[in-house]
């Protein structure tokens, strides 16, 4: 029992001699620091609680002056030793309470700052930049030091004057670093960019990246190649910065397309605008536009201007838009010219060309023979229909037909696959079917002129054969009895399809009772 009492008495004497304060004052500052720290940990957002490590570390460092006073007790060890060692021991015992107070006051000030700046300010305003918060935390350390020096009776001005030469030497050695720090402060003050913005940080087109960090010395960006680039703030302050995310999240992309001189620019522009409509990443507002930008040796150059908010996927946006433009031009018989000299020759098509065309017609006939609706046609009728139809190619995601649009043609799938969807008032968009080679769609528009009842979208690259009204009319006019035969097959198909796509328990819709008459009226027979 007696050793325990002795240790307790020694500890009380240690605390009283260490701080120079009353027990109430020491306990007050410690409790205030702990209270501010606890309030911050409770109220701060989860991702910002790690900032409390600074005040916690300062509280932990309060153990150091306690240990120093235990090692060099002022009343016993220093009194028995004379000379430099005894004098040093006295100084340790005299100033250890100032060191303890510095750690307590610094922890209290930093915790109060975090409570006000993070838990308070950031809840009602924008997040405080890291560099500003770091400066304020360092200022709290400086303020705590001034308070302790003032309490110890030390003139802080004398310390500043005495260290002026050292400050000048250190400042000259760190002039580049200090320049980067000042530039970082200017960046935070002007807000030319923020974390998450896409910027171009010099005149080189490839130097584009997303800002992930802005610290004291440099700004860190990640490029599309997933490479991390660290740019000194001083370099950024002198560079011309292009921000692709501000003031709006969308940015404009440019694509240049060259077409032959014998094709009207207005026609090309209509085709291009229709092609990129609904393409991946292309916004409807602001609307895309196409203008004639130049006349080159290859042909007319068109400037396609589209907008996207997926800047990190801009290469994919541009690529898929180019794909759609190529398919659309090819469907309309427009070739993208290469750089050639204008040499015109006229000659009869060689036998190989005629043979190639014959093979193409034969291949189309084989595809038409698989269409259930056309099984009543003879081979010569199928061959005539195949010769007058045209092959079209669509890129992935393109809509071959849209629900509600007018139409007078039917499509037979040669290669690829498509998805058939419709919009129902009660349930919204509904996927009806996926069609592949040999399947067909659009027969009601071909036979009766009805508007498109569904939207058909290419899943991958789709190659289809389009049969229009004029070609089919010539076949029917040559043999009028085909109207009743094809009408009967169409009626059966409509009944089967209606049962298959009944939505939400709704009973299937029967074919129109005047189907045969509508076919005759449409073809004027």
Short mmCIF file of C-alpha atoms in Angstrom, two decimals, residues 54 287 386 468 490:
data_model
loop_
_atom_site.label_atom_id
_atom_site.label_comp_id
_atom_site.label_asym_id
_atom_site.label_seq_id
_atom_site.Cartn_x
_atom_site.Cartn_y
_atom_site.Cartn_z
CA UNK A 54 -3.64 15.42 -36.77
CA UNK A 287 -28.67 19.37 -81.52
CA UNK A 386 -34.85 -10.02 -106.31
CA UNK A 468 -40.70 -1.79 -102.04
CA UNK A 490 -50.79 -12.52 -94.44
#
